[in-house]
PDB file of C-alpha atoms in Angstrom:
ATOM      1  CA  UNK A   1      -1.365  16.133  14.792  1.00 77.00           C
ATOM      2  CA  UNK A   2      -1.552  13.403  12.371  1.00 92.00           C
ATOM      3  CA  UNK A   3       0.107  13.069   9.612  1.00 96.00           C
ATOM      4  CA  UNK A   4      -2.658  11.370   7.281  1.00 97.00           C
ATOM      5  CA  UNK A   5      -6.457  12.001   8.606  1.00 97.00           C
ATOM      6  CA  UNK A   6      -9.251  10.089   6.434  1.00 97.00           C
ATOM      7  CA  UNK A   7     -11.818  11.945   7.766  1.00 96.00           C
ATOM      8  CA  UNK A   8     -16.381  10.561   6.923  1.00 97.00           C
ATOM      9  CA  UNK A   9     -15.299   9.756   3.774  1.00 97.00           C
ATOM     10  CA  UNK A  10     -17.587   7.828   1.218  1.00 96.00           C
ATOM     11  CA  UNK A  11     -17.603   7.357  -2.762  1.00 96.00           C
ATOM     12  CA  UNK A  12     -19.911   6.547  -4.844  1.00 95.00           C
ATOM     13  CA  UNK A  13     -19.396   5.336  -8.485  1.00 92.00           C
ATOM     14  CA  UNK A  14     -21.519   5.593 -11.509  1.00 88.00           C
ATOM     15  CA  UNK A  15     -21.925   3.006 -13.795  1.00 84.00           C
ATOM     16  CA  UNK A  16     -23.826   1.826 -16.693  1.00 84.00           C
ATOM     17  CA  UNK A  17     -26.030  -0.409 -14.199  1.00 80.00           C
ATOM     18  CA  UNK A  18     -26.507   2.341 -11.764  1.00 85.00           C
ATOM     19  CA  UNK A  19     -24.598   3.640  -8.607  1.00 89.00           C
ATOM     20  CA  UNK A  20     -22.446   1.930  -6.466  1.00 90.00           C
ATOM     21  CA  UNK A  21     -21.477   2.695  -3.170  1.00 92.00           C
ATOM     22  CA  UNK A  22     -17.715   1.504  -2.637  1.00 93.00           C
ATOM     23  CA  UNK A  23     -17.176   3.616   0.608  1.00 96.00           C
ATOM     24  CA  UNK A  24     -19.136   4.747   3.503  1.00 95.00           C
ATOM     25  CA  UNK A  25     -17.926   6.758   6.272  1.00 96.00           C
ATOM     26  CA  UNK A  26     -14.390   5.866   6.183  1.00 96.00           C
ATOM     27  CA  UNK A  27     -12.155   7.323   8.514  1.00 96.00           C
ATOM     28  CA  UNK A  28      -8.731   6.567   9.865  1.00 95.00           C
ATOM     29  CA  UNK A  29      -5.800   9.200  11.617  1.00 96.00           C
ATOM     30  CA  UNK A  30      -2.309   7.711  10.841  1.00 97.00           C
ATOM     31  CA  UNK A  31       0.707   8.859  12.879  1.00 97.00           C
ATOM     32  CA  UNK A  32       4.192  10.548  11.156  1.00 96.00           C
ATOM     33  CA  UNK A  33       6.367   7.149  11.061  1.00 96.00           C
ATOM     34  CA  UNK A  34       3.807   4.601  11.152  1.00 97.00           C
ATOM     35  CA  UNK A  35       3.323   1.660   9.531  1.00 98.00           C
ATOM     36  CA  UNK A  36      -0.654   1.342   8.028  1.00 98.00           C
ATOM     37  CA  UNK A  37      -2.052  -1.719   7.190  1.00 98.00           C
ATOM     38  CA  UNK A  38      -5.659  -1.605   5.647  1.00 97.00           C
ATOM     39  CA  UNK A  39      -7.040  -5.614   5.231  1.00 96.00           C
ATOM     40  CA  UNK A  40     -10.631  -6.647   3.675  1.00 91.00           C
ATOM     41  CA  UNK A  41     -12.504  -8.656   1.269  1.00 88.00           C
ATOM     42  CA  UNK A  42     -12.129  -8.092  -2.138  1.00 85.00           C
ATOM     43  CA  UNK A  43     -14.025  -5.571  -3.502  1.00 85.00           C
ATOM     44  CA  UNK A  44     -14.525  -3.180  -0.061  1.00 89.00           C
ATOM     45  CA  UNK A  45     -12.954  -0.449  -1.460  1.00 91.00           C
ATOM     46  CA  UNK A  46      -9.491  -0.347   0.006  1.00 93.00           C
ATOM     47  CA  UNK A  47      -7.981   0.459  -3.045  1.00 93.00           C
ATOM     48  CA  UNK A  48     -10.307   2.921  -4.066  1.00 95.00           C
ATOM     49  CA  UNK A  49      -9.065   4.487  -0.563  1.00 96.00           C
ATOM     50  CA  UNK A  50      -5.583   4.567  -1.857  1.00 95.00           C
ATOM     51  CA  UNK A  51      -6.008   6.305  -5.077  1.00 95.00           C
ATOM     52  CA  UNK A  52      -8.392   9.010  -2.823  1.00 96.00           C
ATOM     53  CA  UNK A  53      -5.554   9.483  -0.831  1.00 96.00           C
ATOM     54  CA  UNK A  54      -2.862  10.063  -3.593  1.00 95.00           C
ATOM     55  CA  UNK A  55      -5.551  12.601  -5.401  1.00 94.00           C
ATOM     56  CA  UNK A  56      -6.325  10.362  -8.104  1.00 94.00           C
ATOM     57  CA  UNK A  57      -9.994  10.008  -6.966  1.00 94.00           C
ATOM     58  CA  UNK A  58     -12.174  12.196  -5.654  1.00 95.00           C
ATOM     59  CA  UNK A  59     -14.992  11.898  -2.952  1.00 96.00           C
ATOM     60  CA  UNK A  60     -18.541  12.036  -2.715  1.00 96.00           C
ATOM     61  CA  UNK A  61     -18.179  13.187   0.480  1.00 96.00           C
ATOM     62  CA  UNK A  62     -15.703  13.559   3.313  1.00 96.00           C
ATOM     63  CA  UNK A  63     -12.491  14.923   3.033  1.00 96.00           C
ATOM     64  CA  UNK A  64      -8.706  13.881   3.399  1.00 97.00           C
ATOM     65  CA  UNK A  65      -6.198  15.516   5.155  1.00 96.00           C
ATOM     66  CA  UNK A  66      -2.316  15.648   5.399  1.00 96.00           C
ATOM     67  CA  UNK A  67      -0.710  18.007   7.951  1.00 95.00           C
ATOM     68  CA  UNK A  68      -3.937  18.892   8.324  1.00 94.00           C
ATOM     69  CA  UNK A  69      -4.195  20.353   4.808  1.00 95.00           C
ATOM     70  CA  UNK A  70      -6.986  18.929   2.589  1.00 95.00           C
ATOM     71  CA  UNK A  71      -5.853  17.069   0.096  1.00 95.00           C
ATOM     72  CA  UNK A  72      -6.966  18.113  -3.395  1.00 91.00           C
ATOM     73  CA  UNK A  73      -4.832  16.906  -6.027  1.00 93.00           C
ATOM     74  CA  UNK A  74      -1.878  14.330  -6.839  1.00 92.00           C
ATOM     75  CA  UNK A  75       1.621  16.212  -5.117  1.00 90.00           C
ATOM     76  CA  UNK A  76       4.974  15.036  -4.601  1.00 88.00           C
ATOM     77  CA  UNK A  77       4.574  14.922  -0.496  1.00 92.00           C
ATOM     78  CA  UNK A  78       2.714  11.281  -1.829  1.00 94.00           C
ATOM     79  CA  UNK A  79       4.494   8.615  -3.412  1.00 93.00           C
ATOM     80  CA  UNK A  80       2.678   5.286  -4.838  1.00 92.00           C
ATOM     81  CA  UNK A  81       3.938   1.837  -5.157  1.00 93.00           C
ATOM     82  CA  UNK A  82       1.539  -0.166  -7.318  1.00 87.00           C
ATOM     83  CA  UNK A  83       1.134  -4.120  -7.853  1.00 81.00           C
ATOM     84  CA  UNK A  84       2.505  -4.328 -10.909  1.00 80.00           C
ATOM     85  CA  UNK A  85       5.502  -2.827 -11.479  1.00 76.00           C
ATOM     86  CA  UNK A  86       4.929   0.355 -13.902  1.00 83.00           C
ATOM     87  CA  UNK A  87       8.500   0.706 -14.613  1.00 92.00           C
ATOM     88  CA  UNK A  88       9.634   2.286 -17.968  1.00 94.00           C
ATOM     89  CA  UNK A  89      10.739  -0.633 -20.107  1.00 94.00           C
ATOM     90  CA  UNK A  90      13.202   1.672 -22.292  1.00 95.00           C
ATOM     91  CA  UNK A  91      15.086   2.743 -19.379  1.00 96.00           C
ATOM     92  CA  UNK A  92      17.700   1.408 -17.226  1.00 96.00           C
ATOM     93  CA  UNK A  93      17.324   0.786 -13.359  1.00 96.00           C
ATOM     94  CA  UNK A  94      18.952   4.121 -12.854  1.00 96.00           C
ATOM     95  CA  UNK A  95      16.977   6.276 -15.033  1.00 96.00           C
ATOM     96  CA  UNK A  96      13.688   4.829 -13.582  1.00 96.00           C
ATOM     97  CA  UNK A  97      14.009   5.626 -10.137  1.00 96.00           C
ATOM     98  CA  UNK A  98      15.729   9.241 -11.590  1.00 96.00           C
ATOM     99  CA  UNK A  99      12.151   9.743 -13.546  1.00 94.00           C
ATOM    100  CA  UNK A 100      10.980  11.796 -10.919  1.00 91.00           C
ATOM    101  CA  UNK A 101      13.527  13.588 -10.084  1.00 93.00           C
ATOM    102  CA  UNK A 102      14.161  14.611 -14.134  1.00 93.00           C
ATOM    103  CA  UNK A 103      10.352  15.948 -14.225  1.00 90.00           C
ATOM    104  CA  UNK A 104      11.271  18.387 -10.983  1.00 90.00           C
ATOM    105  CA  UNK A 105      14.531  19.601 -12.421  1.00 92.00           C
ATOM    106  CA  UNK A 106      16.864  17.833 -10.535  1.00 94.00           C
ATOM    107  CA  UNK A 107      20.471  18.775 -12.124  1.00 95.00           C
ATOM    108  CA  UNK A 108      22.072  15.501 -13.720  1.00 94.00           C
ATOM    109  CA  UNK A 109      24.429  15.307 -11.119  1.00 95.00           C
ATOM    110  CA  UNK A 110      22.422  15.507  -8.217  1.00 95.00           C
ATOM    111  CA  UNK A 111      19.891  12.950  -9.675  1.00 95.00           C
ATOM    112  CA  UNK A 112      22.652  10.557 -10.229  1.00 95.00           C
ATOM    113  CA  UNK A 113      23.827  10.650  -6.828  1.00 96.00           C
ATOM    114  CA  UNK A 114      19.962  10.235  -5.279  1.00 95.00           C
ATOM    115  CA  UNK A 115      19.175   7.684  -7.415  1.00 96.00           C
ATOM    116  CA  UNK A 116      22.251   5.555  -6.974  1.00 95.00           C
ATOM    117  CA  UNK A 117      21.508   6.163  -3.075  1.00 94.00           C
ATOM    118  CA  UNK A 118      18.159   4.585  -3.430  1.00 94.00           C
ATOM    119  CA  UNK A 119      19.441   1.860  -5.322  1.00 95.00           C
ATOM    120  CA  UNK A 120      21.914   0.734  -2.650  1.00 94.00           C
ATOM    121  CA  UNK A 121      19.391   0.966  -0.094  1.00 93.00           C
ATOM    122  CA  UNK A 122      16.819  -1.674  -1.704  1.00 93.00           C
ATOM    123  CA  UNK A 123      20.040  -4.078  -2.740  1.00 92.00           C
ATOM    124  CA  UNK A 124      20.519  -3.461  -6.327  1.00 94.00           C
ATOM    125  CA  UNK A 125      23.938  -1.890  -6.394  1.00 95.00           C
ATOM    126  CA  UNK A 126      25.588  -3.151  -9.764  1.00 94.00           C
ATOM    127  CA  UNK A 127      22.626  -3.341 -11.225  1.00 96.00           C
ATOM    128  CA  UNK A 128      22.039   0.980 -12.393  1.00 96.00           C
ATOM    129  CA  UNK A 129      22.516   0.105 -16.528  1.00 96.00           C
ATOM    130  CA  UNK A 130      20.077  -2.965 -16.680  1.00 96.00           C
ATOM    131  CA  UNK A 131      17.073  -3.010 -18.415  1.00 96.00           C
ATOM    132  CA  UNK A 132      13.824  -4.192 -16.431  1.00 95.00           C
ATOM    133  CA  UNK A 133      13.527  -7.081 -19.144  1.00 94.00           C
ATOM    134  CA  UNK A 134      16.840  -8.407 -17.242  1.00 95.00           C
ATOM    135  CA  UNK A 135      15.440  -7.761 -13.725  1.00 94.00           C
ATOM    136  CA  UNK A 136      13.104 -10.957 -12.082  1.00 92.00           C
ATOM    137  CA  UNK A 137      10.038 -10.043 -10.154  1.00 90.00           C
ATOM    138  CA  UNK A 138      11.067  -8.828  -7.241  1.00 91.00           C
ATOM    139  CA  UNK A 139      13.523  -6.849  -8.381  1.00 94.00           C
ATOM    140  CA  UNK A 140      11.432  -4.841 -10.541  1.00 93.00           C
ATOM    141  CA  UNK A 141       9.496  -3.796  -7.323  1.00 92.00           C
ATOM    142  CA  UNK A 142      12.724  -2.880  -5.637  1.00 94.00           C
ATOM    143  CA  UNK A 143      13.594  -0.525  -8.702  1.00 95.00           C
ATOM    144  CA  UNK A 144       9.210   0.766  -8.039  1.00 93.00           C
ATOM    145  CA  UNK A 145      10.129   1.011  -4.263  1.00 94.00           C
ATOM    146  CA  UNK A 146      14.137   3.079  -4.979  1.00 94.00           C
ATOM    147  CA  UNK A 147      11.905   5.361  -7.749  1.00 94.00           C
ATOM    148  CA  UNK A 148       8.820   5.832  -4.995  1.00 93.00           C
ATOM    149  CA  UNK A 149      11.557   7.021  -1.935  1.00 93.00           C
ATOM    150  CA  UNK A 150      14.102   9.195  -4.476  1.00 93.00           C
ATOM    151  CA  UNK A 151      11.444  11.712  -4.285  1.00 91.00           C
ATOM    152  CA  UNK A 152      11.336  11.726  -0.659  1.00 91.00           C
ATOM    153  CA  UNK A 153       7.791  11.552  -0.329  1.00 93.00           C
ATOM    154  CA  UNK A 154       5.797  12.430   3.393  1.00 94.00           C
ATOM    155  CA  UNK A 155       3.692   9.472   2.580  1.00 96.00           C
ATOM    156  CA  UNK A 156       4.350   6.254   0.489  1.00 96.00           C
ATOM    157  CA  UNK A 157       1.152   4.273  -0.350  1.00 96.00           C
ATOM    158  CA  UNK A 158       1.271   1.096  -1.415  1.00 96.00           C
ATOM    159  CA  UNK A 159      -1.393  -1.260  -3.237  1.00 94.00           C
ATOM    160  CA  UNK A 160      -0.425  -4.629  -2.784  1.00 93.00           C
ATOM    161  CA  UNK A 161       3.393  -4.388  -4.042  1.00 92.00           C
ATOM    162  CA  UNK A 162       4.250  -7.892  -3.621  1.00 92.00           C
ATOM    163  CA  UNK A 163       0.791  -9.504  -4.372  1.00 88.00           C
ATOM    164  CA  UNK A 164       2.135 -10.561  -7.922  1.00 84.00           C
ATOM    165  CA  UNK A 165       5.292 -12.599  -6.334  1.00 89.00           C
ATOM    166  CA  UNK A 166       6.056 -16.116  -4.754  1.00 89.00           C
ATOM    167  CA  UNK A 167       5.752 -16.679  -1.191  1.00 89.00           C
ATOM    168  CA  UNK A 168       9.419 -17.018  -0.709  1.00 89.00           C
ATOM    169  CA  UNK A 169      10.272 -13.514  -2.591  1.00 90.00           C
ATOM    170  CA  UNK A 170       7.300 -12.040  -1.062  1.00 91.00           C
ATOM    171  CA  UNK A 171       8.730 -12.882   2.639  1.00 92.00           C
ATOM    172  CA  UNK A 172      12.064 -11.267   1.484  1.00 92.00           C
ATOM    173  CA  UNK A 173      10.848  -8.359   0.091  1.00 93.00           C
ATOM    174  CA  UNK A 174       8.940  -8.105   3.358  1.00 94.00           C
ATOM    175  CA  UNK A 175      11.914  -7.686   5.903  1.00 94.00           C
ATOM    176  CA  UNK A 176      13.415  -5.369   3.265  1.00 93.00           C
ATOM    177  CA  UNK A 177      10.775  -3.002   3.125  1.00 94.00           C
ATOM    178  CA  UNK A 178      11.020  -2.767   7.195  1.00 95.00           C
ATOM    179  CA  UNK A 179      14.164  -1.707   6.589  1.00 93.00           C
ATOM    180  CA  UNK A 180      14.020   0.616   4.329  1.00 92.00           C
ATOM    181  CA  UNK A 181      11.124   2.228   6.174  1.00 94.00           C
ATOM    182  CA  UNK A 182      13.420   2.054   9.521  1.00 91.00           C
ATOM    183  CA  UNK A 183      15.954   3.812   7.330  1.00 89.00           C
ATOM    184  CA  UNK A 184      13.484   6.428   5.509  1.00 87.00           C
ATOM    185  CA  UNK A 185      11.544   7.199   8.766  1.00 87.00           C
ATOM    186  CA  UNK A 186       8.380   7.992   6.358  1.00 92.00           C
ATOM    187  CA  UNK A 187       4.576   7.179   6.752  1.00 97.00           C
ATOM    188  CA  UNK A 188       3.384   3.784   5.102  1.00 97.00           C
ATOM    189  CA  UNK A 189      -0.282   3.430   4.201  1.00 97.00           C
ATOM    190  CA  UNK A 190      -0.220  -0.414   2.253  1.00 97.00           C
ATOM    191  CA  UNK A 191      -2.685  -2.744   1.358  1.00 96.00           C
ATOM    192  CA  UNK A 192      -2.908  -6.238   1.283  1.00 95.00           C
ATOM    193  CA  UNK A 193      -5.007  -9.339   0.900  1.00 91.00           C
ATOM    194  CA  UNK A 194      -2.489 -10.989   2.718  1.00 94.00           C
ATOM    195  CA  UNK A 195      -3.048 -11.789   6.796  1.00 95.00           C
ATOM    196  CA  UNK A 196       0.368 -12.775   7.456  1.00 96.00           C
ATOM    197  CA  UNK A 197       1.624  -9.480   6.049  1.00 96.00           C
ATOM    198  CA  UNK A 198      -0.147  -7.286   7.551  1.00 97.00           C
ATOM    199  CA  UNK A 199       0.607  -8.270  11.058  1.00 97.00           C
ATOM    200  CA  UNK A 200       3.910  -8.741   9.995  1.00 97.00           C
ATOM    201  CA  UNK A 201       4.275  -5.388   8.365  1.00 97.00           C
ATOM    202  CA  UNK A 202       2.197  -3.271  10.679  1.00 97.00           C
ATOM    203  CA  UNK A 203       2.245  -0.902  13.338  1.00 97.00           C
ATOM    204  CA  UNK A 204      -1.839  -0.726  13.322  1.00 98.00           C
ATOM    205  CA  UNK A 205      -3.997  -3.298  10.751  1.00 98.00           C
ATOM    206  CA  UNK A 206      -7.338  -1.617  10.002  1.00 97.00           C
ATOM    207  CA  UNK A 207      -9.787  -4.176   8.490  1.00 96.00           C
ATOM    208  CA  UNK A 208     -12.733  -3.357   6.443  1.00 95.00           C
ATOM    209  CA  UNK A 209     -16.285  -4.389   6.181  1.00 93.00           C
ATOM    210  CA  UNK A 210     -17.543  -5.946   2.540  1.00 89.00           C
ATOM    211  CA  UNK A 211     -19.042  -3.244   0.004  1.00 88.00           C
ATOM    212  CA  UNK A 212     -19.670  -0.400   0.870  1.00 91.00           C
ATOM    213  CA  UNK A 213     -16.174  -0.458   2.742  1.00 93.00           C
ATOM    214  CA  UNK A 214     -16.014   0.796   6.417  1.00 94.00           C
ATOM    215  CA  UNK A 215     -13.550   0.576   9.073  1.00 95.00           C
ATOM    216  CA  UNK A 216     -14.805  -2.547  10.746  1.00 95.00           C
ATOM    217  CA  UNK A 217     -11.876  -2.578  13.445  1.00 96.00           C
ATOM    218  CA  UNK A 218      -8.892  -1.084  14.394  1.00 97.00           C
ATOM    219  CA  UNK A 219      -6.243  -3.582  15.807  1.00 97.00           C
ATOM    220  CA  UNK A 220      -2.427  -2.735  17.120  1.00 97.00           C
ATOM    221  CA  UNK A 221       0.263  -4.742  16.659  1.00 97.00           C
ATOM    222  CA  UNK A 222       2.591  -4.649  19.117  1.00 95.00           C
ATOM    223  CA  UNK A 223       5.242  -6.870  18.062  1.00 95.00           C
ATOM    224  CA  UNK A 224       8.530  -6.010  18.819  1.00 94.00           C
ATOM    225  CA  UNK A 225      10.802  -4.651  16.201  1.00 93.00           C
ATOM    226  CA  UNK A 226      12.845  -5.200  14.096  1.00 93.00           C
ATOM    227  CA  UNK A 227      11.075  -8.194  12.703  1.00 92.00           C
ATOM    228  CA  UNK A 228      12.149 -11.301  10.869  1.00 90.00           C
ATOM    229  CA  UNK A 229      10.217 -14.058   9.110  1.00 89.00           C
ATOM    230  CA  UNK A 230      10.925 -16.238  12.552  1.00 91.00           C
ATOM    231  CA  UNK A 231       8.301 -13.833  14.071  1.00 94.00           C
ATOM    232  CA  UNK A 232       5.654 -15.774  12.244  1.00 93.00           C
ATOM    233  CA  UNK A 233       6.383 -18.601  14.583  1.00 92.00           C
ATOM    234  CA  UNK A 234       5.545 -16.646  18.291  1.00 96.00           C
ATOM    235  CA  UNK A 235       2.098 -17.122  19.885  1.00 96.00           C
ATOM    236  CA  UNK A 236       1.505 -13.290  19.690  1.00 96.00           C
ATOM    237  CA  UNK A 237       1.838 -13.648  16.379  1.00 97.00           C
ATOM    238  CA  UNK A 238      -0.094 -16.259  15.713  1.00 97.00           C
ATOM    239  CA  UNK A 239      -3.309 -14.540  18.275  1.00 96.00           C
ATOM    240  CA  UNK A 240      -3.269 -11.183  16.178  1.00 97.00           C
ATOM    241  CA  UNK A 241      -3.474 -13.640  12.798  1.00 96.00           C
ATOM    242  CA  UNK A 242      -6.353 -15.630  14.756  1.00 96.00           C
ATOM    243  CA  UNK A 243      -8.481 -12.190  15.798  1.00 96.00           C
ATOM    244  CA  UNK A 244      -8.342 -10.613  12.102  1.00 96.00           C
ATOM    245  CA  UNK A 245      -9.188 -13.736  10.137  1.00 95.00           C
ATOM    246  CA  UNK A 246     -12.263 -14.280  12.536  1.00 93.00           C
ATOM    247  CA  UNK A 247     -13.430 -10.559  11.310  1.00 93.00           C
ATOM    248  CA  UNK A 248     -12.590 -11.177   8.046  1.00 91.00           C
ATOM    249  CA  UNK A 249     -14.448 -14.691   8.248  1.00 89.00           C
ATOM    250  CA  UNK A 250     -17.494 -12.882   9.444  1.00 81.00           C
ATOM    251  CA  UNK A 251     -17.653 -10.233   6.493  1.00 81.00           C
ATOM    252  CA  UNK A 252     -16.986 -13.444   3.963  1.00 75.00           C
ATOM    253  CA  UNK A 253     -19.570 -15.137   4.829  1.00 73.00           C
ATOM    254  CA  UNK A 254     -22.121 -11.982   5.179  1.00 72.00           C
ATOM    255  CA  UNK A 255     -20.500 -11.194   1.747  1.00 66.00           C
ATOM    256  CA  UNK A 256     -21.420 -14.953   0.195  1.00 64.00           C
ATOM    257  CA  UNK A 257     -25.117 -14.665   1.660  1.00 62.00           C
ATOM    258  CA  UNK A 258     -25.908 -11.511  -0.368  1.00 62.00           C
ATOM    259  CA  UNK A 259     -24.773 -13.152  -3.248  1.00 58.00           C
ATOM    260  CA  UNK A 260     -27.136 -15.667  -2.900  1.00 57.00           C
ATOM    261  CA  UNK A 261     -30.288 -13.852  -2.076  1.00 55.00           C
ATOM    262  CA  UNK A 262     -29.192 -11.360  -5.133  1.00 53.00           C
ATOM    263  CA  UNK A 263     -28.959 -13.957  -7.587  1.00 54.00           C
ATOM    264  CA  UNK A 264     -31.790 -16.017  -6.453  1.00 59.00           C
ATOM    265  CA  UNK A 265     -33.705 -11.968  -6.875  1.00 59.00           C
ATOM    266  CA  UNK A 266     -32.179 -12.126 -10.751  1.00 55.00           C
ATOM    267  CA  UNK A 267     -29.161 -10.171  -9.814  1.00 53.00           C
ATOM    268  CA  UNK A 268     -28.068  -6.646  -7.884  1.00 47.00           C
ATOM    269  CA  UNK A 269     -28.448  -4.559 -11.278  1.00 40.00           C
ATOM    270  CA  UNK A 270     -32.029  -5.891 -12.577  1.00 36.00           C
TER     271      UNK A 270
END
């Protein structure tokens, strides 16, 4: 069985112009353990996925299932790793990644001892009594990442964690969340704009279609692991990089000729 099954699902939002159709027939079976990468233009809807998947949005139609239970609501088996940081300014590293653990009832102790576990793990040992004003960029998402995994989530989604850091911290934080996944042995659905990421992170890169989002293609990536940055480097590599950015290419430019015929009409919402 798998673990996560996105099964004809399609969403449509109102707005003030009218409806729009972010998603149409979307679906996708992840394995338990894998790595998920979803890729596609801006705008296609893969966040919108996401936030369907942790039970923050609903769906016009289709249905999302985990275990093979329908999801229907935010739960705890789903953890969510957002672009920026959301960390509680007024508490220390420790007490963020604890947060989640206080709202269950965790006892003190117990709490303590999870949360300074988590904190090893993602290389901010010493750090439990600063502030996240003290903390650079990356750090802060290690502190998102420690809070995400203390509550031992089935699942951990991720929209675009390191999207908001530079290339060198983003490669870093890269290798470290491979091994903390090797280490946590849980599911990863992420997103990214990113190419290079994706192959790099992934197990299996789904890429999307422009608006209204689809699953486009399905491509495995069967790099060896563990991976390093030096991967980047290896023809196999370079050939998975080469076939995604030619179906991305193809959407962009499909994408760009809309555009023009819409605003040479006077615009989609007229």
């Amino acid at each position: 069985m798998s673990k996560l099954e996105i099964r004809n699902v399609s969403k449509t939002f109102e707005t003030r112009y009218g409806k729009v159709e972010a998603l149409k027939d979307v679906s996708l079976q992840i394995a338990p353990n894998e790595f998920a990468v979803i890729v596609g233009p801006s705008g296609c809807g893969k966040s919108t996925i996401l936030n369907i998947v942790a039970g923050l949005e609903k769906t016009t139609s289709g249905t999302v299932l985990m275990d093979g239970k329908e999801i229907t609501g935010p739960g705890a088996d789903r953890g969510m790793v957002f672009q920026s940081y959301t960390l509680f300014p007024w508490y220390t590293v420790r007490k963020n990644v604890e947060f989640g653990l206080l709202i269950r009832g965790v006892p003190a102790d117990e709490r303590r001892r999870i949360a300074e576990h988590y904190i090893e793990m993602v290389g901010l040992k010493g750090f439990e009594e600063i502030y996240p004003s003290g903390l650079s960029g990356g750090m802060k998402q290690r502190v998102a990442i420690a809070r995400a995994l203390a509550n031992n989530p089935e699942v951990l989604l991720m929209d675009e964690p390191f999207g908001a850091l530079d290339a060198q911290t983003r490669v870093v934080m890269q290798e470290l969340l491979l091994e903390i996944w090797e280490q946590a042995q849980t599911t990863i659905l992420f997103i990214t704009h990113d190419i290079d990421e994706a192959v790099f992170l992934a197990d299996t890169v789904y890429v999307m279609s422009r608006r209204p989002g689809t699953i486009k293609a399905r491509i495995s990536v069967n790099l060896p692991r563990p991976r390093n940055h030096k991967i980047y480097e290896t023809p196999e590599f370079i050939s998975l990089k080469s076939q995604i950015v030619d179906l991305l290419w193809e959407e962009s430019v499909q994408a760009a000729t809309e555009t023009q015929i819409q605003e040479t009409n006077g615009g989609m919402f007229r």
